[in-house]
């Protein structure tokens, strides 16, 4: 059974870059059935899609974050990563990595990491 | 961009109740929506995909319906484990959530 695990810095200073990695076990990233996504949730608030990457390296980003977000994939190490630049306190959130299942077209985000809290503070 | 609006924001119910949560899309792009359950401090879990398909392992008291811009999640015979926050999702957009509380 596939599992996802986020890792990275839990504290980032304002104006710096947030960097997180999602390590996937129990399956390969190199499949045309899935997209690999980042979703965040500020404390006490709802879910916000950040962006996604396909195994080919094709990326899609939230328009509200475009210009600050970069997602990359490393299929040899079964990892994908998120970089968010010029962070402010508004970027403080629990960040989840998730598998978006398109095996039979739009089957939802069916596997999630446990999430990692990132706080932006000096 | 699609906006998903859920109602109500909070719903108070009792064990054994039948509850219906609704979700409205700002435009009709697809007839598919998904629903997630989230408990405090935990990641969301997928309940329903493609509007009405139950994710494996999800109890049959959960059901989904809808099309176009209107979607709903119904829980029959509400159980103690069902008190949680529920999110709808279409493409990359999530609703703001409905919290199901104990009455």
Short mmCIF file of C-alpha atoms in Angstrom, two decimals:
data_model
loop_
_atom_site.label_atom_id
_atom_site.label_comp_id
_atom_site.label_asym_id
_atom_site.label_seq_id
_atom_site.Cartn_x
_atom_site.Cartn_y
_atom_site.Cartn_z
CA UNK A 1 0.00 0.00 0.00
CA UNK A 2 1.39 3.34 -1.05
CA UNK A 3 2.41 5.79 1.65
CA UNK A 4 3.47 9.42 1.42
CA UNK A 5 5.65 11.24 3.96
CA UNK A 6 6.43 14.94 4.06
CA UNK A 7 9.73 16.27 5.36
CA UNK A 8 11.41 19.64 5.56
CA UNK A 9 11.87 22.71 7.67
CA UNK A 10 9.07 23.50 10.11
CA UNK A 11 10.17 27.12 10.60
CA UNK A 12 10.93 29.55 7.80
CA UNK A 13 11.82 33.21 8.09
CA UNK A 14 9.73 35.81 6.24
CA UNK A 15 10.91 36.50 2.67
CA UNK A 16 12.82 33.20 2.56
CA UNK A 17 11.99 29.99 0.71
CA UNK A 18 9.91 27.16 2.10
CA UNK A 19 11.19 23.74 0.98
CA UNK A 20 9.43 20.44 1.50
CA UNK A 21 9.92 16.94 0.12
CA UNK A 22 7.41 14.12 -0.17
CA UNK A 23 8.85 10.61 -0.14
CA UNK A 24 6.69 7.91 -1.64
CA UNK A 25 6.90 4.27 -0.58
CA UNK A 26 5.00 1.20 -1.69
CA UNK A 27 4.84 2.22 -5.33
CA UNK A 28 6.49 4.18 -8.09
CA UNK A 29 6.07 7.82 -9.04
CA UNK A 30 6.75 6.85 -12.62
CA UNK A 31 3.20 6.01 -13.66
CA UNK A 32 0.75 7.72 -15.99
CA UNK A 33 -2.18 7.09 -13.61
CA UNK A 34 -1.40 9.73 -11.02
CA UNK A 35 -0.51 13.32 -10.44
CA UNK A 36 1.47 14.24 -7.34
CA UNK A 37 0.11 17.23 -5.47
CA UNK A 38 0.74 19.65 -2.65
CA UNK A 39 -2.24 20.91 -0.66
CA UNK A 40 -2.06 23.22 2.34
CA UNK A 41 -4.31 24.11 5.25
CA UNK A 42 -3.78 27.21 7.39
CA UNK A 43 -4.60 26.69 11.08
CA UNK A 44 -8.35 26.49 11.57
CA UNK A 45 -9.09 26.97 7.88
CA UNK A 46 -9.92 24.92 4.80
CA UNK A 47 -7.88 23.12 2.18
CA UNK A 48 -6.05 24.98 -0.58
CA UNK A 49 -4.50 23.30 -3.59
CA UNK A 50 -0.93 24.50 -4.15
CA UNK A 51 0.17 22.62 -7.25
CA UNK A 52 0.88 19.29 -8.89
CA UNK A 53 3.49 17.47 -10.93
CA UNK A 54 3.23 14.61 -13.40
CA UNK A 55 5.90 11.94 -13.68
CA UNK A 56 7.13 13.58 -16.89
CA UNK A 57 7.90 16.75 -14.94
CA UNK A 58 4.90 18.71 -16.23
CA UNK A 59 3.66 21.03 -13.51
CA UNK A 60 0.46 22.91 -12.66
CA UNK A 61 0.29 25.67 -10.09
CA UNK A 62 -2.39 27.58 -8.22
CA UNK A 63 -2.88 30.96 -9.93
CA UNK A 64 -2.78 32.63 -6.52
CA UNK A 65 0.73 31.28 -5.90
CA UNK A 66 2.08 31.32 -9.42
CA UNK A 67 5.46 32.98 -9.61
CA UNK A 68 6.41 31.86 -6.11
CA UNK A 69 5.89 28.11 -6.32
CA UNK A 70 8.02 25.43 -7.92
CA UNK A 71 7.30 21.71 -7.78
CA UNK A 72 9.77 19.14 -9.04
CA UNK A 73 9.91 15.36 -9.24
CA UNK A 74 12.77 12.90 -8.73
CA UNK A 75 11.56 9.54 -9.94
CA UNK A 76 14.88 7.83 -9.21
CA UNK A 77 14.47 8.56 -5.50
CA UNK A 78 10.66 8.37 -5.52
CA UNK A 79 10.32 11.92 -4.23
CA UNK A 80 8.68 15.15 -5.26
CA UNK A 81 9.37 18.55 -3.79
CA UNK A 82 7.82 21.93 -3.15
CA UNK A 83 9.61 25.26 -3.04
CA UNK A 84 7.65 28.39 -2.13
CA UNK A 85 9.60 31.61 -2.26
CA UNK A 86 9.15 34.98 -0.57
CA UNK A 87 7.02 33.54 2.18
CA UNK A 88 4.94 35.58 4.60
CA UNK A 89 2.93 34.68 7.67
CA UNK A 90 0.00 33.92 5.35
CA UNK A 91 1.94 30.89 4.09
CA UNK A 92 1.97 29.30 7.55
CA UNK A 93 -0.02 26.09 7.22
CA UNK A 94 -0.03 22.34 7.40
CA UNK A 95 1.32 21.18 4.06
CA UNK A 96 0.13 17.85 2.72
CA UNK A 97 1.43 15.87 -0.20
CA UNK A 98 -1.19 13.76 -1.91
CA UNK A 99 -1.73 11.40 -4.82
CA UNK A 100 -4.30 12.55 -7.35
CA UNK A 101 -5.74 9.49 -9.04
CA UNK A 102 -6.48 9.79 -12.74
CA UNK A 103 -6.33 6.05 -13.44
CA UNK A 104 -9.98 6.19 -14.57
CA UNK A 105 -10.24 9.96 -14.88
CA UNK A 106 -10.57 12.17 -11.79
CA UNK A 107 -10.78 9.63 -9.00
CA UNK A 108 -9.86 12.19 -6.36
CA UNK A 109 -6.99 12.65 -3.96
CA UNK A 110 -6.91 9.12 -2.65
CA UNK A 111 -3.64 8.92 -0.73
CA UNK A 112 -2.38 11.64 1.61
CA UNK A 113 0.69 12.19 3.71
CA UNK A 114 0.21 12.92 7.39
CA UNK A 115 1.01 16.60 6.83
CA UNK A 116 3.74 18.84 8.17
CA UNK A 117 3.25 22.19 9.89
CA UNK A 118 5.28 25.06 8.50
CA UNK A 119 5.42 28.30 10.45
CA UNK A 120 6.68 31.52 8.90
CA UNK A 121 8.19 33.66 11.62
CA UNK A 122 11.33 35.60 12.37
CA UNK B 1 -11.42 29.42 -11.70
CA UNK B 2 -14.04 27.23 -10.12
CA UNK B 3 -15.25 28.17 -6.65
CA UNK B 4 -16.91 25.54 -4.47
CA UNK B 5 -19.37 26.72 -1.82
CA UNK B 6 -20.55 24.37 0.89
CA UNK B 7 -23.60 24.69 3.11
CA UNK B 8 -24.17 24.77 5.92
CA UNK B 9 -20.84 25.72 7.49
CA UNK B 10 -21.81 23.88 10.65
CA UNK B 11 -24.45 21.23 11.19
CA UNK B 12 -25.54 19.94 14.60
CA UNK B 13 -26.96 16.43 14.57
CA UNK B 14 -27.55 13.41 16.76
CA UNK B 15 -26.41 9.82 16.48
CA UNK B 16 -28.82 7.99 14.19
CA UNK B 17 -29.79 11.09 12.20
CA UNK B 18 -29.76 11.36 8.44
CA UNK B 19 -27.83 14.45 7.30
CA UNK B 20 -27.24 16.01 3.90
CA UNK B 21 -24.37 18.35 3.09
CA UNK B 22 -24.46 20.40 -0.08
CA UNK B 23 -21.84 21.86 -2.38
CA UNK B 24 -22.32 24.29 -5.23
CA UNK B 25 -19.83 24.93 -8.00
CA UNK B 26 -19.54 28.47 -9.43
CA UNK B 27 -19.76 27.06 -12.94
CA UNK B 28 -20.58 23.78 -14.60
CA UNK B 29 -17.35 22.25 -15.86
CA UNK B 30 -17.72 18.59 -14.95
CA UNK B 31 -20.39 16.36 -13.43
CA UNK B 32 -17.86 14.90 -11.01
CA UNK B 33 -17.10 15.88 -7.46
CA UNK B 34 -15.35 14.25 -4.54
CA UNK B 35 -15.95 14.36 -0.80
CA UNK B 36 -13.42 14.09 2.03
CA UNK B 37 -13.69 13.62 5.78
CA UNK B 38 -11.20 15.27 8.09
CA UNK B 39 -10.82 14.82 11.82
CA UNK B 40 -8.81 17.22 14.01
CA UNK B 41 -5.06 16.83 13.58
CA UNK B 42 -5.45 14.30 10.78
CA UNK B 43 -5.12 14.36 7.02
CA UNK B 44 -8.32 14.30 4.98
CA UNK B 45 -9.53 10.93 3.72
CA UNK B 46 -11.39 10.33 0.47
CA UNK B 47 -14.99 9.20 0.94
CA UNK B 48 -16.62 9.64 -2.46
CA UNK B 49 -15.17 10.12 -5.95
CA UNK B 50 -16.85 10.80 -9.27
CA UNK B 51 -19.87 12.20 -7.38
CA UNK B 52 -21.34 8.88 -6.20
CA UNK B 53 -18.59 6.25 -6.06
CA UNK B 54 -17.74 5.02 -2.59
CA UNK B 55 -14.01 4.75 -1.92
CA UNK B 56 -13.09 1.20 -0.84
CA UNK B 57 -13.51 0.72 2.90
CA UNK B 58 -15.95 3.60 3.34
CA UNK B 59 -19.20 2.54 5.06
CA UNK B 60 -22.31 2.32 2.91
CA UNK B 61 -24.13 4.88 5.08
CA UNK B 62 -22.22 7.49 3.06
CA UNK B 63 -23.59 8.36 -0.36
CA UNK B 64 -23.11 11.10 -2.91
CA UNK B 65 -25.18 12.56 -5.70
CA UNK B 66 -25.47 15.53 -8.00
CA UNK B 67 -24.44 16.94 -11.34
CA UNK B 68 -23.69 20.23 -13.04
CA UNK B 69 -23.24 22.72 -10.22
CA UNK B 70 -25.06 21.01 -7.33
CA UNK B 71 -23.64 18.11 -5.36
CA UNK B 72 -24.53 16.51 -2.05
CA UNK B 73 -23.19 14.09 0.51
CA UNK B 74 -25.69 12.17 2.63
CA UNK B 75 -24.90 10.26 5.78
CA UNK B 76 -27.65 7.96 6.99
CA UNK B 77 -27.71 6.63 10.55
CA UNK B 78 -25.02 9.03 11.76
CA UNK B 79 -22.43 7.30 13.94
CA UNK B 80 -20.15 8.78 16.64
CA UNK B 81 -17.17 8.32 14.33
CA UNK B 82 -18.82 10.56 11.69
CA UNK B 83 -18.55 13.80 13.65
CA UNK B 84 -15.90 15.58 11.62
CA UNK B 85 -15.42 18.23 8.93
CA UNK B 86 -16.36 17.37 5.36
CA UNK B 87 -14.95 18.97 2.22
CA UNK B 88 -16.17 18.78 -1.35
CA UNK B 89 -13.73 19.07 -4.25
CA UNK B 90 -13.96 19.50 -7.98
CA UNK B 91 -10.84 19.49 -10.13
CA UNK B 92 -8.36 21.52 -8.04
CA UNK B 93 -10.90 23.47 -5.98
CA UNK B 94 -12.07 22.64 -2.47
CA UNK B 95 -15.11 23.90 -0.62
CA UNK B 96 -14.63 25.66 2.70
CA UNK B 97 -15.92 22.69 4.67
CA UNK B 98 -18.97 21.67 6.72
CA UNK B 99 -18.39 20.73 10.33
CA UNK B 100 -20.79 18.07 11.62
CA UNK B 101 -21.14 18.51 15.38
CA UNK B 102 -22.93 16.59 18.07
CA UNK B 103 -26.26 18.17 18.99
#
